[in-house]
């Protein structure tokens, strides 16, 4: 959940998204909250969450649906090595 939150905050202009999410993650763990709950209730993050589209908020509420670009990177790497090894 931290990666999509950090990327969304950065894309919306948060000046230090990575550090904000790192701090929020530690706080959520300490307080027994999910990162989603901590993010949605954090005043410093709330202004950015308001700017998010419904699809972006959905990723935060269901981070398991987020896979980033891992699938595309894997495909490119395997295609490269297939060509390189002559498969």
mmCIF file of C-alpha atoms in Angstrom:
data_model
loop_
_atom_site.group_PDB
_atom_site.id
_atom_site.type_symbol
_atom_site.label_atom_id
_atom_site.label_comp_id
_atom_site.label_asym_id
_atom_site.label_seq_id
_atom_site.Cartn_x
_atom_site.Cartn_y
_atom_site.Cartn_z
ATOM 1 C CA UNK A 1 0.000 0.000 0.000
ATOM 2 C CA UNK A 2 2.918 2.358 0.611
ATOM 3 C CA UNK A 3 4.174 2.430 -2.982
ATOM 4 C CA UNK A 4 0.925 3.482 -4.662
ATOM 5 C CA UNK A 5 0.298 6.070 -1.925
ATOM 6 C CA UNK A 6 3.777 7.515 -2.331
ATOM 7 C CA UNK A 7 3.492 7.618 -6.135
ATOM 8 C CA UNK A 8 0.056 9.241 -6.043
ATOM 9 C CA UNK A 9 1.161 11.865 -3.536
ATOM 10 C CA UNK A 10 4.251 12.665 -5.597
ATOM 11 C CA UNK A 11 2.195 12.941 -8.774
ATOM 12 C CA UNK A 12 -0.109 15.403 -7.014
ATOM 13 C CA UNK A 13 2.788 17.616 -5.983
ATOM 14 C CA UNK A 14 3.512 16.536 -2.429
ATOM 15 C CA UNK A 15 6.963 18.016 -1.697
ATOM 16 C CA UNK A 16 8.258 14.977 0.225
ATOM 17 C CA UNK A 17 5.891 12.112 -0.526
ATOM 18 C CA UNK A 18 8.337 9.310 0.232
ATOM 19 C CA UNK A 19 9.180 10.605 3.704
ATOM 20 C CA UNK A 20 5.536 11.405 4.455
ATOM 21 C CA UNK A 21 4.491 7.835 3.624
ATOM 22 C CA UNK A 22 7.425 6.356 5.552
ATOM 23 C CA UNK A 23 6.430 8.353 8.636
ATOM 24 C CA UNK A 24 2.761 7.527 8.157
ATOM 25 C CA UNK A 25 3.567 3.815 7.841
ATOM 26 C CA UNK A 26 5.502 3.809 11.108
ATOM 27 C CA UNK A 27 2.701 5.691 12.839
ATOM 28 C CA UNK A 28 0.048 3.315 11.486
ATOM 29 C CA UNK A 29 1.999 0.287 12.705
ATOM 30 C CA UNK A 30 2.457 1.843 16.143
ATOM 31 C CA UNK A 31 -1.246 2.710 16.431
ATOM 32 C CA UNK A 32 -2.489 -0.604 15.001
ATOM 33 C CA UNK A 33 -4.101 1.090 11.991
ATOM 34 C CA UNK A 34 -3.993 0.196 8.350
ATOM 35 C CA UNK A 35 -2.010 2.539 6.143
ATOM 36 C CA UNK A 36 -5.252 3.406 4.342
ATOM 37 C CA UNK A 37 -6.966 4.486 7.564
ATOM 38 C CA UNK A 38 -3.937 6.445 8.681
ATOM 39 C CA UNK A 39 -3.656 8.196 5.305
ATOM 40 C CA UNK A 40 -7.324 9.125 5.073
ATOM 41 C CA UNK A 41 -7.289 10.571 8.603
ATOM 42 C CA UNK A 42 -3.965 12.412 8.351
ATOM 43 C CA UNK A 43 -4.457 16.189 7.955
ATOM 44 C CA UNK A 44 -1.241 16.569 5.949
ATOM 45 C CA UNK A 45 -2.336 13.936 3.450
ATOM 46 C CA UNK A 46 -6.059 14.794 3.331
ATOM 47 C CA UNK A 47 -5.635 17.707 0.905
ATOM 48 C CA UNK A 48 -3.905 15.419 -1.573
ATOM 49 C CA UNK A 49 -6.461 12.643 -1.169
ATOM 50 C CA UNK A 50 -9.188 15.162 -2.013
ATOM 51 C CA UNK A 51 -7.433 15.766 -5.351
ATOM 52 C CA UNK A 52 -7.369 12.050 -6.198
ATOM 53 C CA UNK A 53 -9.757 10.518 -8.668
ATOM 54 C CA UNK A 54 -12.122 7.772 -7.559
ATOM 55 C CA UNK A 55 -9.893 5.235 -9.338
ATOM 56 C CA UNK A 56 -6.848 6.465 -7.432
ATOM 57 C CA UNK A 57 -8.693 6.319 -4.111
ATOM 58 C CA UNK A 58 -9.816 2.803 -4.971
ATOM 59 C CA UNK A 59 -6.175 1.732 -5.275
ATOM 60 C CA UNK A 60 -5.548 3.029 -1.755
ATOM 61 C CA UNK A 61 -8.601 1.237 -0.423
ATOM 62 C CA UNK A 62 -7.710 -2.002 -2.228
ATOM 63 C CA UNK A 63 -3.909 -2.004 -2.659
ATOM 64 C CA UNK A 64 -3.866 -5.660 -3.682
ATOM 65 C CA UNK A 65 -5.253 -4.537 -7.044
ATOM 66 C CA UNK A 66 -2.130 -2.413 -7.617
ATOM 67 C CA UNK A 67 0.702 -4.146 -9.413
ATOM 68 C CA UNK A 68 2.607 -1.181 -10.738
ATOM 69 C CA UNK A 69 4.597 -1.916 -13.846
ATOM 70 C CA UNK A 70 5.967 -5.255 -12.665
ATOM 71 C CA UNK A 71 4.110 -7.304 -15.281
ATOM 72 C CA UNK A 72 5.283 -5.106 -18.152
ATOM 73 C CA UNK A 73 8.883 -5.093 -16.906
ATOM 74 C CA UNK A 74 8.858 -8.865 -16.563
ATOM 75 C CA UNK A 75 7.536 -9.264 -20.098
ATOM 76 C CA UNK A 76 10.259 -7.000 -21.532
ATOM 77 C CA UNK A 77 13.012 -8.800 -19.633
ATOM 78 C CA UNK A 78 11.865 -12.254 -20.721
ATOM 79 C CA UNK A 79 11.520 -11.151 -24.339
ATOM 80 C CA UNK A 80 15.030 -9.687 -24.238
ATOM 81 C CA UNK A 81 16.555 -12.874 -22.875
ATOM 82 C CA UNK A 82 14.629 -15.103 -25.274
ATOM 83 C CA UNK A 83 16.157 -13.163 -28.165
ATOM 84 C CA UNK A 84 19.594 -13.054 -26.535
ATOM 85 C CA UNK A 85 19.662 -16.784 -25.843
ATOM 86 C CA UNK A 86 18.096 -17.727 -29.157
ATOM 87 C CA UNK A 87 15.004 -19.423 -27.790
#
